[in-house]
Coordinates of C-alpha atoms in Angstrom, one line a residue:
M1 CA 92.8 -102.6 -2.7
D2 CA 94.5 -105.7 -1.3
Y3 CA 92.8 -105.9 2.1
N4 CA 94.5 -109.1 3.1
N5 CA 98.1 -107.8 2.7
I6 CA 97.7 -104.4 4.3
K7 CA 98.1 -104.9 8.0
T8 CA 100.1 -102.0 9.2
L9 CA 99.8 -98.2 9.0
G10 CA 103.0 -98.1 6.9
Q11 CA 101.6 -100.5 4.4
L12 CA 98.4 -98.4 4.2
K13 CA 100.4 -95.2 3.6
A14 CA 102.3 -96.9 0.8
S15 CA 99.1 -98.0 -0.9
S16 CA 96.8 -95.9 -3.0
Y17 CA 94.2 -95.6 -0.2
K18 CA 92.7 -92.2 0.4
S19 CA 90.8 -91.3 3.5
L20 CA 87.2 -90.1 2.9
S21 CA 84.5 -89.0 5.3
V22 CA 81.4 -91.2 5.3
K23 CA 79.3 -88.6 3.5
D24 CA 82.0 -88.2 0.8
E25 CA 82.2 -92.0 0.5
L26 CA 78.4 -92.2 -0.1
R27 CA 78.6 -89.4 -2.6
K28 CA 81.5 -91.0 -4.5
N29 CA 79.8 -94.3 -4.8
L30 CA 76.4 -92.8 -5.7
I31 CA 78.1 -90.8 -8.5
I32 CA 79.5 -94.0 -9.9
Q33 CA 76.1 -95.7 -9.6
L34 CA 74.3 -92.8 -11.4
Q35 CA 76.9 -92.7 -14.2
N36 CA 76.5 -96.5 -14.7
K37 CA 72.7 -96.0 -14.6
D38 CA 72.4 -98.6 -11.9
A39 CA 69.0 -98.7 -10.3
G40 CA 70.1 -98.7 -6.6
F41 CA 67.7 -99.1 -3.6
E42 CA 66.5 -102.5 -4.8
G43 CA 63.1 -103.5 -3.6
I44 CA 61.9 -99.9 -3.0
L45 CA 58.9 -99.6 -5.4
G46 CA 56.8 -96.6 -6.4
Y47 CA 59.4 -94.0 -5.4
D48 CA 61.3 -93.7 -8.7
E49 CA 60.0 -90.3 -9.5
T50 CA 59.6 -88.9 -6.0
V51 CA 61.5 -90.2 -2.9
I52 CA 64.6 -91.8 -4.6
P53 CA 65.6 -88.6 -6.6
E54 CA 65.3 -86.5 -3.5
L55 CA 67.3 -89.0 -1.5
Q56 CA 70.0 -89.1 -4.1
T57 CA 70.1 -85.3 -4.1
A58 CA 70.5 -85.2 -0.4
I59 CA 73.4 -87.8 -0.5
L60 CA 75.1 -85.7 -3.3
S61 CA 74.7 -82.7 -1.0
R62 CA 76.3 -84.7 1.9
H63 CA 73.3 -83.9 4.1
N64 CA 71.9 -85.6 7.2
I65 CA 68.4 -86.8 6.3
L66 CA 64.9 -86.9 7.8
L67 CA 62.5 -89.4 6.2
L68 CA 59.0 -88.2 7.1
G69 CA 56.0 -90.3 6.4
L70 CA 53.2 -92.4 7.8
R71 CA 53.7 -96.0 8.9
G72 CA 54.5 -98.7 6.4
Q73 CA 56.1 -96.4 3.9
A74 CA 59.5 -98.2 3.8
K75 CA 61.4 -95.5 5.7
T76 CA 63.6 -97.9 7.7
R77 CA 64.2 -100.1 4.6
I78 CA 65.5 -97.1 2.6
A79 CA 67.9 -96.2 5.4
R80 CA 69.2 -99.8 5.6
L81 CA 69.8 -99.9 1.8
M82 CA 72.1 -96.8 2.1
V83 CA 74.7 -99.2 3.4
N84 CA 75.2 -100.5 -0.2
L85 CA 76.6 -97.1 -1.1
L86 CA 79.5 -97.5 1.3
D87 CA 82.9 -98.9 0.3
E88 CA 83.1 -102.7 0.8
Y89 CA 85.9 -102.4 3.3
I90 CA 87.6 -99.5 5.2
P91 CA 90.7 -99.7 7.4
Y92 CA 90.8 -98.8 11.1
I93 CA 93.2 -98.9 14.0
S94 CA 93.1 -102.4 15.5
G95 CA 91.4 -102.4 18.9
S96 CA 89.8 -99.0 18.5
E97 CA 86.4 -98.8 20.1
I98 CA 85.2 -96.2 17.6
F99 CA 87.0 -97.7 14.5
D100 CA 89.5 -94.8 14.1
D101 CA 90.7 -93.9 10.6
P102 CA 94.4 -94.8 10.6
L103 CA 95.1 -91.7 8.5
N104 CA 92.9 -89.4 10.7
P105 CA 92.7 -90.7 14.3
I106 CA 90.5 -88.9 16.8
S107 CA 90.5 -91.0 19.9
W108 CA 93.1 -91.1 22.7
Y109 CA 93.6 -94.8 22.1
A110 CA 94.3 -94.4 18.3
K111 CA 96.7 -91.5 18.7
H112 CA 98.5 -93.3 21.5
E113 CA 98.9 -96.4 19.4
I114 CA 100.4 -94.4 16.5
L115 CA 102.7 -92.5 18.9
I116 CA 104.1 -95.8 20.2
H117 CA 104.2 -98.0 17.1
G118 CA 104.4 -95.5 14.3
D119 CA 104.2 -97.1 10.9
N120 CA 104.0 -100.5 12.6
T121 CA 100.6 -99.7 14.1
P122 CA 98.3 -102.7 13.4
V123 CA 95.4 -102.0 10.9
S124 CA 92.2 -104.1 10.5
W125 CA 89.4 -103.9 8.0
Q126 CA 85.7 -103.3 8.6
H127 CA 83.0 -104.5 6.2
R128 CA 80.3 -102.1 5.2
S129 CA 77.6 -104.4 6.7
E130 CA 79.2 -103.5 10.1
R131 CA 78.9 -99.8 9.5
Y132 CA 75.2 -99.4 10.2
T133 CA 73.7 -98.7 13.6
E134 CA 70.0 -98.4 14.2
K135 CA 68.2 -97.2 17.4
L136 CA 64.5 -97.1 18.0
A137 CA 63.6 -93.9 19.9
T138 CA 61.8 -94.8 23.1
P139 CA 61.0 -92.7 26.1
D140 CA 63.6 -94.6 28.2
V141 CA 66.6 -93.8 25.9
T142 CA 69.2 -91.8 27.8
V143 CA 72.1 -89.5 26.9
A144 CA 74.4 -92.3 28.1
D145 CA 72.9 -94.7 25.6
L146 CA 73.5 -92.4 22.7
I147 CA 76.6 -90.5 23.6
G148 CA 78.2 -92.1 26.5
D149 CA 79.0 -91.7 30.2
V150 CA 81.8 -91.4 32.7
D151 CA 82.7 -94.9 33.9
P152 CA 83.8 -94.8 37.5
I153 CA 84.9 -98.5 37.5
K154 CA 87.2 -97.8 34.6
A155 CA 88.6 -94.7 36.3
A156 CA 89.3 -96.7 39.5
T157 CA 90.8 -99.7 37.7
L158 CA 93.2 -97.5 35.5
K159 CA 93.8 -95.1 38.4
L160 CA 92.7 -92.1 36.3
T161 CA 91.1 -88.8 37.2
Y162 CA 87.7 -87.8 35.7
N163 CA 89.6 -85.3 33.6
D164 CA 91.1 -88.1 31.5
E165 CA 89.4 -89.0 28.3
R166 CA 90.0 -92.7 28.9
V167 CA 87.3 -92.8 31.7
I168 CA 84.6 -92.2 29.2
H169 CA 82.4 -95.2 28.1
F170 CA 81.3 -94.3 24.5
G171 CA 77.6 -94.6 23.6
L172 CA 76.1 -95.8 20.3
I173 CA 76.8 -92.6 18.2
P174 CA 80.6 -92.5 18.9
R175 CA 80.8 -96.2 18.2
A176 CA 79.1 -95.4 14.8
H177 CA 82.0 -93.2 13.8
R178 CA 82.5 -93.5 10.0
S179 CA 79.2 -95.2 9.7
I180 CA 75.4 -94.6 9.1
F181 CA 73.5 -94.0 12.3
V182 CA 69.7 -94.2 12.2
I183 CA 67.2 -93.1 14.8
N184 CA 63.7 -94.4 14.1
E185 CA 60.6 -92.5 15.3
L186 CA 62.7 -89.4 16.3
P187 CA 59.7 -87.5 17.8
D188 CA 59.4 -90.2 20.5
L189 CA 62.8 -89.2 21.8
Q190 CA 62.5 -87.0 24.8
A191 CA 63.2 -83.3 24.1
R192 CA 66.2 -83.2 26.4
I193 CA 67.8 -86.2 24.6
Q194 CA 67.1 -84.4 21.2
V195 CA 69.0 -81.4 22.6
A196 CA 72.0 -83.6 23.3
L197 CA 72.3 -84.3 19.5
F198 CA 72.8 -80.6 18.7
N199 CA 76.5 -80.4 19.1
M200 CA 77.1 -83.7 17.4
L201 CA 75.3 -82.6 14.3
Q202 CA 76.8 -79.1 14.1
E203 CA 79.8 -78.5 16.3
K204 CA 81.2 -82.0 16.2
D205 CA 82.0 -82.2 19.9
I206 CA 80.4 -84.3 22.7
Q207 CA 79.6 -83.3 26.2
I208 CA 79.2 -85.9 29.0
R209 CA 78.5 -84.8 32.5
G210 CA 80.4 -81.6 32.2
F211 CA 83.3 -83.4 30.5
K212 CA 83.8 -81.4 27.2
L213 CA 85.6 -83.5 24.6
R214 CA 86.4 -82.3 21.1
L215 CA 85.7 -85.5 19.2
P216 CA 85.0 -84.7 15.5
L217 CA 82.9 -87.7 14.8
D218 CA 82.2 -88.6 11.2
V219 CA 78.6 -89.9 11.1
Q220 CA 75.9 -90.0 8.4
F221 CA 72.7 -89.4 10.4
V222 CA 69.3 -90.7 9.1
F223 CA 66.2 -90.0 11.1
T224 CA 62.7 -91.4 10.5
A225 CA 59.5 -89.8 11.8
N226 CA 55.8 -90.1 11.5
P227 CA 53.8 -86.8 11.2
E228 CA 51.2 -88.2 13.6
D229 CA 53.9 -88.1 16.3
Y230 CA 54.1 -84.3 16.1
T231 CA 50.7 -84.0 17.7
N232 CA 50.2 -87.2 19.7
R233 CA 53.3 -88.4 21.5
G234 CA 56.0 -85.8 20.9
S235 CA 57.7 -83.6 18.4
I236 CA 61.0 -82.8 16.9
V237 CA 62.5 -79.8 18.7
T238 CA 62.9 -76.9 16.3
P239 CA 66.7 -76.4 16.6
L240 CA 67.3 -80.1 15.9
K241 CA 65.0 -80.0 12.9
D242 CA 66.9 -77.0 11.7
R243 CA 70.2 -78.9 11.8
I244 CA 68.8 -81.8 9.7
E245 CA 69.6 -80.5 6.2
S246 CA 67.2 -82.6 4.0
Q247 CA 63.6 -83.6 4.9
I248 CA 62.1 -86.2 2.5
L249 CA 58.4 -87.0 2.4
T250 CA 57.5 -90.6 1.8
H251 CA 54.0 -91.7 0.6
Y252 CA 51.8 -94.7 -0.1
P253 CA 51.7 -96.4 -3.5
K254 CA 49.8 -94.2 -6.0
T255 CA 48.5 -97.0 -8.2
I256 CA 47.0 -100.5 -7.7
E257 CA 49.8 -101.9 -10.0
I258 CA 52.6 -100.7 -7.7
S259 CA 50.8 -101.7 -4.6
R260 CA 50.4 -105.2 -6.1
M261 CA 54.1 -105.4 -6.8
I262 CA 55.0 -104.4 -3.2
T263 CA 52.5 -107.0 -1.8
F264 CA 53.9 -109.9 -3.9
Q265 CA 57.5 -108.9 -3.2
E266 CA 56.9 -108.9 0.6
A267 CA 54.3 -111.6 1.1
K268 CA 55.9 -114.7 2.7
L269 CA 54.4 -117.8 1.0
T270 CA 55.6 -121.4 1.1
E271 CA 56.5 -123.3 -2.0
E272 CA 53.4 -125.5 -1.4
Q273 CA 51.1 -122.5 -1.3
K274 CA 52.6 -121.1 -4.5
A275 CA 52.2 -124.4 -6.3
N276 CA 48.8 -125.5 -5.1
I277 CA 46.8 -122.2 -4.8
E278 CA 45.9 -120.2 -7.8
V279 CA 45.0 -116.5 -7.4
D280 CA 43.3 -114.6 -10.2
G281 CA 44.3 -111.0 -10.9
L282 CA 40.8 -109.9 -9.9
V283 CA 41.3 -111.0 -6.3
K284 CA 44.8 -109.6 -6.2
D285 CA 43.4 -106.2 -7.2
L286 CA 40.6 -106.4 -4.7
I287 CA 43.1 -106.9 -1.9
E288 CA 45.0 -103.7 -2.9
Q289 CA 41.7 -101.8 -3.5
V290 CA 40.7 -102.6 0.2
A291 CA 43.8 -100.6 1.3
F292 CA 43.0 -97.7 -1.2
E293 CA 39.4 -97.6 0.2
A294 CA 40.7 -97.6 3.8
R295 CA 42.9 -94.6 3.0
K296 CA 39.9 -92.5 2.2
S297 CA 37.3 -94.0 4.6
E298 CA 35.5 -91.7 7.0
F299 CA 35.7 -94.5 9.6
I300 CA 39.5 -94.6 9.7
D301 CA 41.9 -92.1 11.2
Q302 CA 43.8 -90.9 8.2
K303 CA 46.5 -89.2 10.3
S304 CA 47.6 -92.6 11.4
G305 CA 47.7 -93.9 7.9
V306 CA 47.0 -97.4 6.5
S307 CA 50.3 -99.3 6.3
A308 CA 51.4 -101.3 3.2
R309 CA 51.6 -104.2 5.7
L310 CA 47.8 -104.4 5.6
T311 CA 47.8 -105.7 2.0
I312 CA 50.8 -108.0 2.7
T313 CA 49.2 -109.7 5.7
A314 CA 45.8 -109.7 4.0
Y315 CA 47.2 -111.5 1.0
E316 CA 48.9 -114.1 3.2
N317 CA 45.7 -114.6 5.1
L318 CA 43.7 -114.9 1.8
I319 CA 46.1 -117.7 0.6
S320 CA 45.9 -119.5 4.0
T321 CA 42.1 -119.3 4.0
A322 CA 42.0 -121.1 0.6
E323 CA 44.6 -123.5 1.7
R324 CA 42.7 -124.4 4.9
R325 CA 39.6 -125.2 2.8
M326 CA 41.7 -127.3 0.4
L327 CA 43.1 -129.3 3.3
I328 CA 39.7 -129.8 5.0
N329 CA 38.1 -131.0 1.7
G330 CA 41.1 -133.3 0.8
E331 CA 41.8 -131.4 -2.4
K332 CA 45.2 -131.2 -4.0
S333 CA 44.8 -127.7 -5.4
T334 CA 42.4 -124.9 -5.3
F335 CA 41.4 -121.5 -6.7
V336 CA 40.9 -118.5 -4.4
R337 CA 37.3 -117.4 -4.2
L338 CA 35.6 -114.1 -3.1
S339 CA 34.2 -116.0 -0.1
D340 CA 37.8 -116.4 1.0
L341 CA 37.9 -112.7 1.7
V342 CA 36.3 -113.3 5.1
G343 CA 39.8 -114.6 6.0
I344 CA 41.5 -111.2 5.5
I345 CA 39.3 -109.4 8.2
P346 CA 41.8 -110.2 11.1
A347 CA 44.6 -108.7 9.0
V348 CA 42.5 -105.5 8.2
T349 CA 41.2 -104.9 11.7
G350 CA 44.7 -105.0 13.2
K351 CA 46.1 -102.4 10.8
I352 CA 43.5 -99.6 11.1
E353 CA 42.9 -96.9 13.7
L354 CA 39.2 -96.1 13.9
V355 CA 37.8 -92.6 14.6
Y356 CA 34.7 -92.3 16.8
E357 CA 32.2 -93.2 14.0
G358 CA 34.3 -96.2 13.2
E359 CA 34.4 -97.4 16.8
L360 CA 30.6 -97.2 16.8
E361 CA 30.5 -99.4 13.8
G362 CA 33.0 -101.9 15.1
P363 CA 36.3 -102.9 13.4
A364 CA 34.9 -106.1 11.8
K365 CA 32.0 -104.2 10.3
V366 CA 34.3 -101.5 9.0
A367 CA 36.5 -104.2 7.4
N368 CA 33.5 -105.7 5.7
T369 CA 32.5 -102.3 4.5
L370 CA 35.9 -101.8 3.0
I371 CA 35.8 -105.1 1.2
G372 CA 32.3 -104.2 -0.2
K373 CA 33.6 -100.8 -1.4
A374 CA 36.6 -102.5 -3.1
I375 CA 34.2 -104.8 -4.9
K376 CA 32.0 -102.0 -6.0
T377 CA 34.9 -99.9 -7.3
S378 CA 36.3 -102.8 -9.3
F379 CA 33.0 -104.1 -10.6
A380 CA 32.7 -101.6 -13.5
R381 CA 36.0 -102.8 -15.0
Y382 CA 34.5 -106.2 -15.6
F383 CA 30.7 -105.7 -16.1
P384 CA 28.2 -103.0 -17.1
D385 CA 27.2 -100.6 -14.3
P386 CA 24.0 -102.2 -12.7
E387 CA 22.4 -98.8 -11.9
R388 CA 22.8 -97.6 -15.5
A389 CA 21.6 -101.0 -16.8
K390 CA 18.5 -100.8 -14.7
K391 CA 17.6 -97.3 -16.1
S392 CA 18.6 -98.1 -19.6
K393 CA 15.9 -98.6 -22.3
T394 CA 17.7 -101.7 -23.6
A395 CA 17.4 -105.1 -22.0
N396 CA 19.0 -105.3 -18.5
P397 CA 21.6 -108.1 -18.6
Y398 CA 21.1 -108.7 -14.8
N399 CA 17.3 -109.2 -15.0
E400 CA 17.3 -113.0 -15.1
I401 CA 19.6 -113.2 -12.1
T402 CA 17.6 -110.7 -9.9
E403 CA 14.3 -112.4 -10.9
W404 CA 15.6 -115.8 -9.7
F405 CA 16.1 -114.2 -6.2
T406 CA 12.7 -112.4 -6.5
E407 CA 11.1 -115.8 -6.8
G408 CA 12.2 -116.5 -3.2
N409 CA 15.4 -118.4 -4.0
T410 CA 18.4 -117.8 -1.8
L411 CA 22.1 -118.7 -2.1
D412 CA 24.6 -119.3 0.8
I413 CA 28.3 -119.5 -0.1
A414 CA 30.5 -120.7 2.8
D415 CA 34.3 -120.5 2.5
S416 CA 34.5 -124.2 3.4
L417 CA 32.5 -125.5 0.4
S418 CA 34.3 -128.1 -1.7
Q419 CA 34.9 -127.3 -5.4
K420 CA 32.0 -129.4 -6.6
K421 CA 29.5 -127.9 -4.1
Y422 CA 30.7 -124.4 -4.8
E423 CA 30.2 -124.9 -8.6
K424 CA 26.8 -126.6 -8.1
Q425 CA 25.4 -123.7 -6.0
L426 CA 26.6 -121.0 -8.3
M427 CA 25.1 -122.9 -11.3
E428 CA 21.7 -122.9 -9.7
V429 CA 21.3 -119.2 -10.2
N430 CA 19.5 -118.6 -13.5
G431 CA 21.4 -116.4 -16.0
L432 CA 24.5 -116.1 -13.9
Y433 CA 26.7 -118.4 -16.0
D434 CA 25.4 -117.0 -19.3
L435 CA 26.1 -113.4 -18.2
V436 CA 29.7 -114.1 -17.4
K437 CA 30.3 -116.0 -20.6
K438 CA 28.7 -113.2 -22.6
F439 CA 31.2 -110.6 -21.3
H440 CA 34.2 -112.9 -20.7
P441 CA 33.9 -115.9 -23.1
K442 CA 37.5 -117.1 -23.0
L443 CA 38.0 -117.6 -19.3
S444 CA 39.0 -120.9 -17.6
E445 CA 36.4 -122.8 -15.6
A446 CA 37.7 -121.6 -12.3
Q447 CA 37.8 -117.9 -13.5
T448 CA 34.3 -118.2 -14.7
L449 CA 33.1 -119.4 -11.3
L450 CA 35.0 -116.6 -9.6
L451 CA 33.3 -114.0 -11.8
M452 CA 29.9 -115.6 -11.2
E453 CA 30.4 -115.1 -7.5
F454 CA 31.8 -111.6 -8.2
V455 CA 28.6 -110.7 -10.0
L456 CA 26.5 -111.6 -6.9
H457 CA 28.7 -109.4 -4.7
G458 CA 28.6 -106.6 -7.2
L459 CA 24.8 -106.6 -7.5
A460 CA 24.6 -106.6 -3.7
E461 CA 26.9 -103.5 -3.5
Y462 CA 24.7 -101.8 -6.0
S463 CA 21.7 -102.6 -3.8
Q464 CA 20.1 -105.0 -6.3
L465 CA 20.5 -108.0 -4.1
N466 CA 20.7 -108.4 -0.3
K467 CA 24.0 -109.8 1.1
K468 CA 24.2 -111.0 4.7
Y469 CA 27.3 -112.1 6.5
L470 CA 27.4 -115.7 7.7
E471 CA 29.9 -117.5 9.9
G472 CA 32.6 -118.0 7.3
G473 CA 30.8 -116.9 4.2
F474 CA 28.1 -114.8 2.6
G475 CA 24.4 -115.3 1.9
F476 CA 22.4 -113.7 -1.0
S477 CA 18.7 -113.1 -1.3
D478 CA 16.1 -110.8 -2.8
M479 CA 16.6 -107.1 -1.8
F480 CA 13.0 -106.2 -1.2
E481 CA 12.0 -109.4 0.5
S482 CA 14.7 -108.8 3.1
L483 CA 13.4 -105.4 3.8
F484 CA 9.8 -106.6 4.4
N485 CA 11.0 -109.5 6.6
T486 CA 13.2 -107.4 8.8
E487 CA 12.1 -107.7 12.4
L488 CA 13.0 -105.8 15.5
G489 CA 16.3 -107.1 16.8
D490 CA 17.7 -108.2 13.5
D491 CA 20.5 -105.7 13.7
D492 CA 21.6 -107.1 17.0
E493 CA 21.7 -110.6 15.6
D494 CA 23.8 -109.3 12.7
D495 CA 26.3 -107.7 15.1
I496 CA 26.7 -111.0 16.9
N497 CA 27.2 -113.0 13.7
F498 CA 29.6 -110.4 12.2
R499 CA 33.0 -111.5 11.2

């Protein structure tokens, strides 16, 4: 289609252009995409076998769609990507507020223009990027915002009665004619506003202050909702839900691998951070495991969910924690350590909703507990289970390490340590280096140090060492000595020093 040369209705009629509804347009382009085996919905990961097939089925069925899922499940992003299934350009009557189809006009303005100018009616072209409207449902949204209102100033200026269609000021939905219209967090919309959508979805007419206007709008509606809203803030009124033909359930990533891919795709890092800060796969997995542990924690409200944004912001904080240490110590590059995990706590505490038991613990303590559980879950993939090793009749590979602490030695690892001091302190622990080299002999020096620190954290999670939280780091000591030395008031001090 030669968009530049078609500028009148007559030229459009003489061309091969055929008018399609927005739903038919989406269906046509999806069929082409499926036949060509194009992926579609780029950047949406983990939904290939679940959400995407259901979404494609709904589009083929020409349905309005409700994306239902907890926060941070890419609902809005999916809706925005539907724009790519629209034609690149569509024609409309020049000057039309609602972008009337020249071959199927519905507004008074468009019909009047064609009546006066006939085939010389001016035609313009609208790009698909302009055919998307999004509205966040908030309690202050009115019918006038969405549908429209009678404009008394327009009536007075044009000397029209209120019976004339021209006195209406159109709202967002009529202005989204031939487009995709998205309402985010639908349950937050007041019930009386939801009721106002009934006719638009089914009967294709709009009613404004008693002014009944038959306006067969062509709109692809996409709604998003969080199941939590059904009980807490609001709900979707039943007749409206009945008019939304397809409801698609979204979900969180089902594997660590997919979760990692999402995190690295979304995390915003500078080129300097990417070049100067090395992150081992172990630490990357631990970040994702923290979210998986949070999604089954008894301290966290599971109805609220744990957004994918937790791992994204936690990863950004992790990199920045290592970068800060590198800058303070005047180093040119660095390797992320486990002690840097203290830096992700602000990202975690801001993304979780605690139940009563979690409130008693406190958000920082819950975040540290999640980090500890993530370490314990991951430990068995790298080293023998310490509990089984302790009970085994064969030699316990961790004996030399635990005995070093039993002799009264302690080890504090602050996240601000320079590389030399970090290495020096880890090397002081008898048997630690040998253990890592025994099970992972081909690692680089930085990876070896990381796993040495990982062993200490793992033994602490299996209750074979004591781990205390310091300001900006961790301290390790003998398990039993810490029990005997506990004095009244120690718990209070721990709470004060908790990060």
